[in-house]
XYZ file of C-alpha atoms in Angstrom:
562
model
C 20.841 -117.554 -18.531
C 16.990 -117.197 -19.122
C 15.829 -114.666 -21.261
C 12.971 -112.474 -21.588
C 12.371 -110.505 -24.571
C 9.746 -107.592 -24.770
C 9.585 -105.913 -28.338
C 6.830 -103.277 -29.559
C 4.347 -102.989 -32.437
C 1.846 -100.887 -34.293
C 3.298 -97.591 -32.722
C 6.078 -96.456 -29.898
C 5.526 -95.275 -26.766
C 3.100 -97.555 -26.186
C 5.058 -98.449 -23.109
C 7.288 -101.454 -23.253
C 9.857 -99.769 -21.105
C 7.453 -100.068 -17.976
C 5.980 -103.347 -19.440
C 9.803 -104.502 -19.467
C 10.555 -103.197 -16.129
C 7.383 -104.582 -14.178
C 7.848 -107.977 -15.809
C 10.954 -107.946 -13.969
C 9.423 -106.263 -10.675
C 7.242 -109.695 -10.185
C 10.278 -111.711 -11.392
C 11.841 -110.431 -8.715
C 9.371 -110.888 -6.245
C 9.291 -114.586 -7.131
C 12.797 -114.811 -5.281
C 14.941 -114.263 -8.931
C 17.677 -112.220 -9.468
C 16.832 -109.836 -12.679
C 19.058 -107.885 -14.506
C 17.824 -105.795 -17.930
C 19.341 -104.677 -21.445
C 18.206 -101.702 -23.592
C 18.442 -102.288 -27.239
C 18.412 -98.658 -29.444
C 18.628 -99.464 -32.761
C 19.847 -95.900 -33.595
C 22.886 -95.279 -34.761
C 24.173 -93.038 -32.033
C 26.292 -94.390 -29.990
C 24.715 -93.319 -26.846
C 22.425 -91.158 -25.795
C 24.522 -88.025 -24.861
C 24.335 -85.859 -27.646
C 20.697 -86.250 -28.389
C 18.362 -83.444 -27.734
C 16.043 -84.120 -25.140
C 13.046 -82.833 -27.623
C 14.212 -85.777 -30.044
C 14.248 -88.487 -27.344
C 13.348 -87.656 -23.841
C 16.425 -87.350 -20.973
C 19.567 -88.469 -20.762
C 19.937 -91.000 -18.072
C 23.315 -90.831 -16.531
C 24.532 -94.616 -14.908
C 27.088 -94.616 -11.857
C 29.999 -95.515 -14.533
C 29.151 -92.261 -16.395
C 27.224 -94.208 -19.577
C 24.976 -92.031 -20.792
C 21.702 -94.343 -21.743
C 17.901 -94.308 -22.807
C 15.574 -93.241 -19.853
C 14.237 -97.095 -20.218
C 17.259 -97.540 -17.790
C 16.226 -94.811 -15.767
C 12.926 -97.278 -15.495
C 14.996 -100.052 -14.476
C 17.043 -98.823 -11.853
C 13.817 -97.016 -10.014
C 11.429 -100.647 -10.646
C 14.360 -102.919 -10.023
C 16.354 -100.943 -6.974
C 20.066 -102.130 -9.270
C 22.741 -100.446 -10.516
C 23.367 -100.707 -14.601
C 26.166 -100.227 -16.495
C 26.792 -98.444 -19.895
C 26.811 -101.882 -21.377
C 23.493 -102.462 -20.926
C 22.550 -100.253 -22.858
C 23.434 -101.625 -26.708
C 22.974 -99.128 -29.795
C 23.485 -99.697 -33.295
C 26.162 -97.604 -33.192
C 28.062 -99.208 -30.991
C 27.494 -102.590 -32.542
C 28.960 -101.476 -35.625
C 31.900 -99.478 -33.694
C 32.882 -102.651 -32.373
C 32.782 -104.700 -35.620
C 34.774 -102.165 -37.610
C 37.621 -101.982 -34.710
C 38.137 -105.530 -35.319
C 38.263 -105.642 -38.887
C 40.605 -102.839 -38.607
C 43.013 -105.131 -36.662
C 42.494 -107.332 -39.001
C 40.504 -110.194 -36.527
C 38.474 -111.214 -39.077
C 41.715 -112.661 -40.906
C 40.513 -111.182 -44.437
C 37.074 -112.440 -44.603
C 34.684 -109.718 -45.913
C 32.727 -108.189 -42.967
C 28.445 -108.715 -43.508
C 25.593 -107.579 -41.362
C 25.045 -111.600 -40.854
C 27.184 -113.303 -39.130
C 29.520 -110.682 -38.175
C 26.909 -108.182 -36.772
C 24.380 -110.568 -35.072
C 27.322 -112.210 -33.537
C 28.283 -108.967 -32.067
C 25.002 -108.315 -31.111
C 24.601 -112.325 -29.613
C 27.964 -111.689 -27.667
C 27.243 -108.764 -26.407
C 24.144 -109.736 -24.763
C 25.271 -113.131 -23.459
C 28.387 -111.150 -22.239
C 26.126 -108.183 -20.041
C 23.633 -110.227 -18.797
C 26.379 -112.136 -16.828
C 27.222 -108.943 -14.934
C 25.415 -108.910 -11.737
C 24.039 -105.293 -10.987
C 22.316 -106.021 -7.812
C 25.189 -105.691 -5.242
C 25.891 -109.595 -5.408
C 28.257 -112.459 -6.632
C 27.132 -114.156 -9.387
C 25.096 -113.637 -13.017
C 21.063 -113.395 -12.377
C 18.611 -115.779 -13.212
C 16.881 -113.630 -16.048
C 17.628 -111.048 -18.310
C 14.946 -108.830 -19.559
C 16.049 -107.641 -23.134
C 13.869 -105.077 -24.575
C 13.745 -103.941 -28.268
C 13.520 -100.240 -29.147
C 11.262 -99.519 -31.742
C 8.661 -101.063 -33.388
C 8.892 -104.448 -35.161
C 9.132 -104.107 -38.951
C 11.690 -100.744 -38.553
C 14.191 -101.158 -41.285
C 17.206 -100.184 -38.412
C 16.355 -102.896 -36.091
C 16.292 -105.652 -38.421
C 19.914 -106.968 -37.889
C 18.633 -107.085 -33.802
C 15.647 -108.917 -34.630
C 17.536 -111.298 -36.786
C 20.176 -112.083 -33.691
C 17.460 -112.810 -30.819
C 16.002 -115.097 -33.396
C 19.702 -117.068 -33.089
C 19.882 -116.357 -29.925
C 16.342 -117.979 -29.498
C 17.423 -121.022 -32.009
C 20.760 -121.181 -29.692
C 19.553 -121.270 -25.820
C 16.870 -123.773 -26.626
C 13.112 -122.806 -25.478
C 13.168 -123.534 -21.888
C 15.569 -120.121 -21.755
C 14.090 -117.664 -23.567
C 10.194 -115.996 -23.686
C 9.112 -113.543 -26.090
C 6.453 -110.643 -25.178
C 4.945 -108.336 -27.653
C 3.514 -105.465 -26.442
C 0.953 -104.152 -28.906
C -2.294 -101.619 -29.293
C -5.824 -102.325 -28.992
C -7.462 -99.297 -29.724
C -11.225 -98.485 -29.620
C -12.099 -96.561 -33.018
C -14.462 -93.468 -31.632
C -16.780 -94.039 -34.288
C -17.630 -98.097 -33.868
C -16.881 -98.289 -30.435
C -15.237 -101.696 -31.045
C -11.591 -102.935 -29.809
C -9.643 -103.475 -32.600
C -7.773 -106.690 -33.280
C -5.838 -106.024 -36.865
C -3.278 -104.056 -35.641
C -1.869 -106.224 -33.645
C -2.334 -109.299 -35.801
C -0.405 -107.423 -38.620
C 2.293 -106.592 -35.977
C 2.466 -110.059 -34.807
C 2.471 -111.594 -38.903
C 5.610 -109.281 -39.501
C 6.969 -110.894 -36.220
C 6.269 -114.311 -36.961
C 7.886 -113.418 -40.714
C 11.268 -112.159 -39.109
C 11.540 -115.602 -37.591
C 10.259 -114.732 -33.933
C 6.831 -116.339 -32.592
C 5.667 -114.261 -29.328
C 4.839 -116.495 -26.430
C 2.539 -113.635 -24.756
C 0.922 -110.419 -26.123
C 0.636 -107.364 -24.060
C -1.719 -105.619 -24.935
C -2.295 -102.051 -24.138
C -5.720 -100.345 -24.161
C -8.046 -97.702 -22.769
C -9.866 -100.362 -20.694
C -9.755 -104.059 -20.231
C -10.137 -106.457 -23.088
C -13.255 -108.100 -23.543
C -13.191 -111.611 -23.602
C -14.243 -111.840 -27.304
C -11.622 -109.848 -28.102
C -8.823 -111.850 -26.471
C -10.823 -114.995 -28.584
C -9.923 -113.505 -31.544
C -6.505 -112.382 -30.957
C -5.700 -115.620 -29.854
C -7.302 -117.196 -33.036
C -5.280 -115.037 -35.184
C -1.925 -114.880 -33.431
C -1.396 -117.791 -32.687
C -0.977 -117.464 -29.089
C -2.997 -119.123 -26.621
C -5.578 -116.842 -24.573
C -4.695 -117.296 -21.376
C -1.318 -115.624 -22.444
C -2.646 -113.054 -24.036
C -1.941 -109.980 -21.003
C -4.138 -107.073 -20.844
C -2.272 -103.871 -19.708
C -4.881 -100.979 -19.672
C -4.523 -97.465 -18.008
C -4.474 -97.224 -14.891
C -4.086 -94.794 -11.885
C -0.303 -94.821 -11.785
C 2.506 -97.155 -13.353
C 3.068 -98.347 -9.557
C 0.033 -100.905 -10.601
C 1.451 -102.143 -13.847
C 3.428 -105.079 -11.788
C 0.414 -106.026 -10.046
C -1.710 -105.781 -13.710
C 1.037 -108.780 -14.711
C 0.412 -110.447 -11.198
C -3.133 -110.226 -10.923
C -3.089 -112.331 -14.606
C -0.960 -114.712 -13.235
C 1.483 -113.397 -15.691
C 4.253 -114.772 -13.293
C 3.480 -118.009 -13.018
C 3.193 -118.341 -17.022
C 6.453 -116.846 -17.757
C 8.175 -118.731 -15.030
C 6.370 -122.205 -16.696
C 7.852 -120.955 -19.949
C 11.450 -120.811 -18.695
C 11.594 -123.663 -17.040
C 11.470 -122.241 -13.330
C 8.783 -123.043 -11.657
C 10.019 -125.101 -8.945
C 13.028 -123.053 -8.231
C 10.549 -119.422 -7.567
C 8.046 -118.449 -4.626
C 5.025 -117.199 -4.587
C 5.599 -113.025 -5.426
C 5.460 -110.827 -2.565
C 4.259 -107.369 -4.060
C 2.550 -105.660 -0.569
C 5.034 -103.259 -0.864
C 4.391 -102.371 -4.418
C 0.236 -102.625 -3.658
C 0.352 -100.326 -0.619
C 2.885 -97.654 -2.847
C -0.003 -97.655 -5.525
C -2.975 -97.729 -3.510
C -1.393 -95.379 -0.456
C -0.695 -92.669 -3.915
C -4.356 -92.956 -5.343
C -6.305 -91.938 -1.942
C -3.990 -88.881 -1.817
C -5.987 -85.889 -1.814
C -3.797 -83.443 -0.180
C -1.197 -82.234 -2.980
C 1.905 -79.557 -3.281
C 2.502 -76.926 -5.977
C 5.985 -77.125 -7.429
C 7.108 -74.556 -10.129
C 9.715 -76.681 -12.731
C 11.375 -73.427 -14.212
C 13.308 -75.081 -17.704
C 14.139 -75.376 -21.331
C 12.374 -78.166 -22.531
C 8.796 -77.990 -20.522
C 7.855 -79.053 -23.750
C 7.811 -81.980 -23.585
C 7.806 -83.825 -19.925
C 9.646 -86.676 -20.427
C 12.808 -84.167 -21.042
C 12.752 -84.010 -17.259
C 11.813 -87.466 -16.167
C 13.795 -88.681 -13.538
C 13.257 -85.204 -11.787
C 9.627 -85.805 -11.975
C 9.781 -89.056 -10.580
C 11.888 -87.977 -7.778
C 9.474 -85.041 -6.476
C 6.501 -87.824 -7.072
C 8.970 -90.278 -4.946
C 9.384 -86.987 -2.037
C 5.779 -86.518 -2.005
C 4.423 -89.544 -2.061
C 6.491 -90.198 1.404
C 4.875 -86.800 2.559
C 1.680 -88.318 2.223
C 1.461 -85.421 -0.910
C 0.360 -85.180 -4.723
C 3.368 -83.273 -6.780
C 1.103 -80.816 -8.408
C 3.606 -79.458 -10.639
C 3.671 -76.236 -12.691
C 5.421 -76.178 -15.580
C 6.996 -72.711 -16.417
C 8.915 -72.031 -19.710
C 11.939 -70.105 -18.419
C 11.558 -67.914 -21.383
C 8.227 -66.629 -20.542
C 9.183 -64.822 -17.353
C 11.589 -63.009 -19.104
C 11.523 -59.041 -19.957
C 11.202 -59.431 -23.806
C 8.079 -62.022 -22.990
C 5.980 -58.558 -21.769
C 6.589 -57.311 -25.253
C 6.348 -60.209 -27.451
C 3.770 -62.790 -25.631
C 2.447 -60.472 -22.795
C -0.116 -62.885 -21.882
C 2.331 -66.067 -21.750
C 4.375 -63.611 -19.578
C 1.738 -62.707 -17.406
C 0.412 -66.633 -16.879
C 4.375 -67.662 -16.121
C 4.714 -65.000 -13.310
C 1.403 -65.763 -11.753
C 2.262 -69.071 -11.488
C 5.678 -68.753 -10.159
C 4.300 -66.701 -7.767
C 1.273 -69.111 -6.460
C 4.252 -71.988 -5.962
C 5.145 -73.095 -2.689
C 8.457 -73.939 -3.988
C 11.087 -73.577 -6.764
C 12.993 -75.648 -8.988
C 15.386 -75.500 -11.551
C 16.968 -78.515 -13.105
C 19.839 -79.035 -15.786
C 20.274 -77.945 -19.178
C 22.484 -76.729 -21.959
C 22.461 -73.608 -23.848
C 21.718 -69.898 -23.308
C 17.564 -69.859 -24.235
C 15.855 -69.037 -21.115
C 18.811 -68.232 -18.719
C 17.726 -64.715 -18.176
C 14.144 -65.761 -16.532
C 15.588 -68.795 -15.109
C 18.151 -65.873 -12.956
C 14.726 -64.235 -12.436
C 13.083 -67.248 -10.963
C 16.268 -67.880 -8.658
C 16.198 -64.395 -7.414
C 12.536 -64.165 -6.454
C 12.841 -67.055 -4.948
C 15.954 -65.755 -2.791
C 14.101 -62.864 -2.077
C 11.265 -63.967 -1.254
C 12.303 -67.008 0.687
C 10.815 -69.259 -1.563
C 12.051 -72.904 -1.083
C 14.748 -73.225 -4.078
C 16.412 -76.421 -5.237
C 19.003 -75.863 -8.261
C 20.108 -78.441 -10.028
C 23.413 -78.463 -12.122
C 22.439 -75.287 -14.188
C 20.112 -74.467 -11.783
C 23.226 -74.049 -9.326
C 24.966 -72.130 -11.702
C 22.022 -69.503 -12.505
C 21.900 -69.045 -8.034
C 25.813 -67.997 -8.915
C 25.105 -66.040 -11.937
C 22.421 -64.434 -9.643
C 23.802 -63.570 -6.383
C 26.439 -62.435 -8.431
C 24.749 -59.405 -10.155
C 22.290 -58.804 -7.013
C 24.140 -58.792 -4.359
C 28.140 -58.291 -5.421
C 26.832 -55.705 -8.350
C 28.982 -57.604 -10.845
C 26.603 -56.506 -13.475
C 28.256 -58.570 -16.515
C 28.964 -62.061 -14.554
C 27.544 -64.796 -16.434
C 28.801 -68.602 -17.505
C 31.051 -68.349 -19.863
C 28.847 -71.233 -21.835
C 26.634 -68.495 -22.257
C 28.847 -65.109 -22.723
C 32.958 -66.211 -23.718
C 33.681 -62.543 -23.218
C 32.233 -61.779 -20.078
C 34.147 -59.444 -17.755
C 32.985 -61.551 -14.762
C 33.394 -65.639 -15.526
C 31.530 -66.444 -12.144
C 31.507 -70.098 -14.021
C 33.583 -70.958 -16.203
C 34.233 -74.369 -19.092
C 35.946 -77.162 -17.203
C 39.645 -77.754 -17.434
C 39.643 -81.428 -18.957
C 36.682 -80.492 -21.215
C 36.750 -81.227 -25.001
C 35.401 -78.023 -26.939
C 35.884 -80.354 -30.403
C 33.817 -83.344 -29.132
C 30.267 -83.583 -27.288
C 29.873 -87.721 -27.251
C 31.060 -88.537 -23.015
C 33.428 -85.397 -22.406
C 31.921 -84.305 -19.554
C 32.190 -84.619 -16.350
C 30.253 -87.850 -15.930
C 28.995 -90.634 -13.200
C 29.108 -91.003 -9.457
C 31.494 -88.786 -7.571
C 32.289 -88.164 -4.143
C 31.483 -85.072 -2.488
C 32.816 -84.010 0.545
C 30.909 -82.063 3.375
C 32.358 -78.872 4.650
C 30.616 -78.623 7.326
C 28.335 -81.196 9.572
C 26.000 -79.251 10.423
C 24.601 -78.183 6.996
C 20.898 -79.089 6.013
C 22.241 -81.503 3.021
C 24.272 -83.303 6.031
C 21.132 -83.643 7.896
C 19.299 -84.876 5.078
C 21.666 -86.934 3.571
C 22.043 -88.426 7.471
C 26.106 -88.225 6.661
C 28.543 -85.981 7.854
C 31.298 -86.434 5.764
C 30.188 -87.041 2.302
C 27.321 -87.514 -0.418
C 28.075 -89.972 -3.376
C 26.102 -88.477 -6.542
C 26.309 -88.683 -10.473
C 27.619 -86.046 -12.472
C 26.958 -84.665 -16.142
C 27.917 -81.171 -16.869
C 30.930 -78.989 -19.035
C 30.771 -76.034 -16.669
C 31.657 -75.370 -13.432
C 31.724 -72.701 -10.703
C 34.909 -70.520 -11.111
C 36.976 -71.197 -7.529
C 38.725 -67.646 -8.240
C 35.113 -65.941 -7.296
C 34.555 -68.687 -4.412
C 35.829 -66.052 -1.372
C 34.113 -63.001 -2.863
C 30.513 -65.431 -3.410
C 30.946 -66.884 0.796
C 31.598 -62.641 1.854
C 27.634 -62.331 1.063
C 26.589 -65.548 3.166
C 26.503 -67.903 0.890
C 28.435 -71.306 1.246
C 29.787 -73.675 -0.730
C 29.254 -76.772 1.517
C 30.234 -79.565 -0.964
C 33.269 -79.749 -2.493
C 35.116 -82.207 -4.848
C 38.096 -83.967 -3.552
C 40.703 -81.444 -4.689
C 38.730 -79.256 -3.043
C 38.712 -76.239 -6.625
C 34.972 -77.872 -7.748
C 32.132 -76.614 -5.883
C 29.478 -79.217 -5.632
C 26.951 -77.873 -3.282
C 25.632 -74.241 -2.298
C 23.341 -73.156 0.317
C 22.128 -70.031 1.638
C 22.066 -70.256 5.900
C 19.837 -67.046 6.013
C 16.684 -68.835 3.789
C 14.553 -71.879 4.808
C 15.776 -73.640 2.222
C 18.427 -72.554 -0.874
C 20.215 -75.477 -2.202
C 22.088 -75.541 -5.316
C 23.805 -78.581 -6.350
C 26.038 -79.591 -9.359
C 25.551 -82.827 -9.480
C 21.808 -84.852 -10.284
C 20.361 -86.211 -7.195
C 17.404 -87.397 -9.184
C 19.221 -89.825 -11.281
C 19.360 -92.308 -7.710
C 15.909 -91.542 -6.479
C 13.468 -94.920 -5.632
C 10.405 -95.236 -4.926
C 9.958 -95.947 -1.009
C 13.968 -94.146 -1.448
C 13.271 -90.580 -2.021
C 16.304 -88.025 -2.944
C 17.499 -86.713 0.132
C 17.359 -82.933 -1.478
C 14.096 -83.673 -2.952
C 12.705 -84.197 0.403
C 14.246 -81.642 1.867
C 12.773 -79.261 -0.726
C 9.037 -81.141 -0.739
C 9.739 -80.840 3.158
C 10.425 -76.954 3.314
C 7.879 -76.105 1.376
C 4.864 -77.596 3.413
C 6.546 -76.357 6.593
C 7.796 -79.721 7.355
C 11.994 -79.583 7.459
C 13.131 -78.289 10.827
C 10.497 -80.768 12.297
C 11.869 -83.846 10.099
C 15.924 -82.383 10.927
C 15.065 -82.888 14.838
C 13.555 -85.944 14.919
C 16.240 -87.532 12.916
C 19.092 -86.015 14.575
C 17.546 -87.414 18.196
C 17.441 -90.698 16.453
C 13.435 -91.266 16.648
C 13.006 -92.181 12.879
């Protein structure tokens, strides 16, 4: 196995999920199987309970593992399917040591961070990287690990110590190091700095780890005196020192790295030259230049919790920018706080109030996606009913299928007090209700998690024709509550239709309203399998309704003309 290691320095977030992912994007094109490993050095042992204000989405896999939004990166650059394992925390690491040495596997010896936790750590990695994730037989060529954090954290020390054996035990042909780093330009001087990353790089180099390349990320591209002195100082020769500045849209990062000849350097440090082609990346050019000469764009109102902060929502971002970008579109979208369209907003914030409604209104289509807790509910049932109401294009996702229920509920059946039981335990009408197998003791993985089957009621329903199947849709799950099947009958008596149902046929997967252009509610997360060039079948639909494109697009594909 050949193994390419990305870390981080100087600050986070400076990108070395979409450095890591695009390094394997022009692997890949060079005719090698890639594969990728998170490292989180926190100790959580996944992702799940985290809120997404501390550290972005969760990222649900197909085997339920619920994983940094790095993955989330992977899957969309790399078209695989990961596994839970892929993702490796601190917590975990340590999980698995102490298991052992309560079976007593380490045969009395006292249990230290080294040997017994970088040899966790070493196993693990050699272990995962064998899985293939790409639909075939067989381990990849590479493995693209990437480090969370930045190098010098006190928590990802015992990680940094067990890629240096891991280093020391492949041998150098198998494994490249890439530190992605800041250049910044100082307002005052004007000049791109250099001592950040040579400070970054010494505490590297002190931990026992010498990068092969730097990445370095600036505002624009580095001057050539610049990369002179980097190299001087790092100890890294300058034509491997990579420049990733901004750009348009992260589509160009792999063609940044190709356009350096990044390829061809990596590939000469892992020994593979001979065995890779030249990388074919038209695809990936004509995605990033087609989405640049846009001009034409759609407005999209996101009604949530956490609008706060935009990487809470990620993957549904990325699938209305993969919808639009096949309708030739722009996702313009709006963010809305849920709370702000609510009654008490007049009162307390009447101008935040005002702004939210105007902008709801000014949408040419509505969506809702997942959450937890009761803040906001009440406008997010406001949102869902104007939209109904107004025939708004409507896509709810997990809670936002729940909130249509809560709705249609109170509007139309006059059940004044129905609600989610997540949100009222005492409420006379549990129109959802906390799932049977739940565990109301423990958050960590008791939900309802991963790819599930779904089976159409009915062929002739618009997420049939979208999905271009019949009989079934194949989606992943995360959620505790779930529409109560006692209130199913009394829901369909006011036309609306549950036209997705699990395979016991009591969970209620997908709702739709026959009477409106386009009302979907779904419990599942259709944006956690979106691609680029492989839009979500319901975000399409919904980018599709609202530019008055859907019954057009439902014809030609049912006559077989795609």
């Amino acid at each position: 196995m050949k193994y390419v290691l990305v870390t981080g320095g100087v600050v986070s977030g400076l990108g070395k999920g979409v450095t890591a992912s695009s390094v394997g994007v022009v692997l890949k094109a060079c005719g090698l199987r890639v594969t990728s490993i998170k490292i989180d050095p926190y100790l959580n042992t996944d992702a799940g309970t985290m809120s997404p204000f501390e550290h972005g989405e969760v990222f649900v896999l197909d085997d339920g593992g619920e994983v940094d939004l790095d993955l989330g990166n992977y899957e969309r650059f790399l078209d695989v399917r990961l596994t839970r394992d892929n993702n490796i925390t601190t917590g975990k690491i340590y999980q698995s040591v102490l298991e052992k040495e309560r079976k007593g596997d380490y045969l009395g010896k006292t249990v230290q961070v080294v040997p017994h936790i970088t040899d966790a750590i070493k196993n693990w990695i050699e272990s995962v990287s064998a899985i293939p994730v790409d639909g075939k037989v067989g381990p990849a060529d590479v493995c693209v690990i990437e480090l969370g954090g930045t190098v010098g954290d006190i928590e990802s020390m015992p990680f940094i110590e067990a890629l240096r054996q891991l280093y020391f035990s492949t041998g150098p042909d198998n494994f490249c190091l890439i530190h992605v780093s800041l250049v910044p330009v100082l307002g005052v001087v004007g000049e791109q700095k250099t001592k950040p990353t040579q400070h970054s790089v010494r505490e590297l180099r002190a931990l026992g780890l010498t990068p092969h390349f730097l990445a370095c990320r600036s505002d624009q591209p580095l001057l050539e005196n610049t990369k002179q002195k980097l190299s001087q100082f790092c100890h890294v020769s300058a034509a491997n020192i990579l420049n990733i500045h901004d750009v348009p849209n992260i589509w160009h990062v792999p063609l940044l790295l190709r356009n350096q000849n990044a390829h061809e350097k990596i590939l000469k440090q892992l020994a593979l030259l001979r065995v890779a082609i030249p990388p074919n990346l038209q695809e990936w050019t004509n995605r990033a230049e087609t989405f640049d000469n846009l001009t034409n764009s759609v407005k999209i109102a996101m009604v949530g919790k956490y609008v706060g902060l935009t990487d809470s929502y990620l993957s549904v971002v990325k699938a209305l920018l993969h919808a639009c970008v096949s309708c030739s579109l722009k996702p313009s979208i709006e963010w809305i706080a849920a709370s702000d369209l609510e009654d008490e907003s007049a009162k307390l914030t009447p101008e935040a109030h005002t702004k939210a409604w105007e902008t709801l209104r000014s949408a040419a289509c509505v969506l809702i996606p997942g959450g937890f807790g009761d803040r906001g509910v009440k406008g997010m049932i406001l949102a869902a009913k104007y939209a109904r109401e107004n025939k708004v294009p409507y896509l709810g996702i997990c809670l936002g299928m729940q909130i249509s229920v809560i709705e249609i509920s109170r509007s139309i059946l006059g059940w004044q007090g129905a609600n989610s039981t997540e949100f009222d335990e005492h409420t006379s009408n549990p129109v959802v209700i906390f799932m049977p197998e739940g565990s109301r003791t423990h958050m960590g993985s008791t939900m309802r998690l991963g790819s599930r089957r779904t089976l159409l009621q009915s062929a002739d329903c618009i997420t049939a024709k979208l999905y271009h199947n019949p009989e079934y849709v194949d989606e992943r799950h995360r959620h505790r509550y779930e529409v109560n099947p006692e209130v199913v009958e009394h829901l369909e008596k006011t036309g609306l239709r549950f036209v997705g149902k699990d395979e016991s046929g009591q969970r209620m997967e997908i709702l739709e309203l026959p009477s409106h252009p386009f009302y979907v509610g779904v419990q599942f997360h259709p944006e956690y399998k979106s691609r680029p060039g492989k839009p979500s079948a319901l975000f399409l639909g919904l980018i599709l309704a609202a530019t008055g494109q859907l019954e057009a697009y439902v014809k030609t594909h049912q006559n077989g003309s795609i």
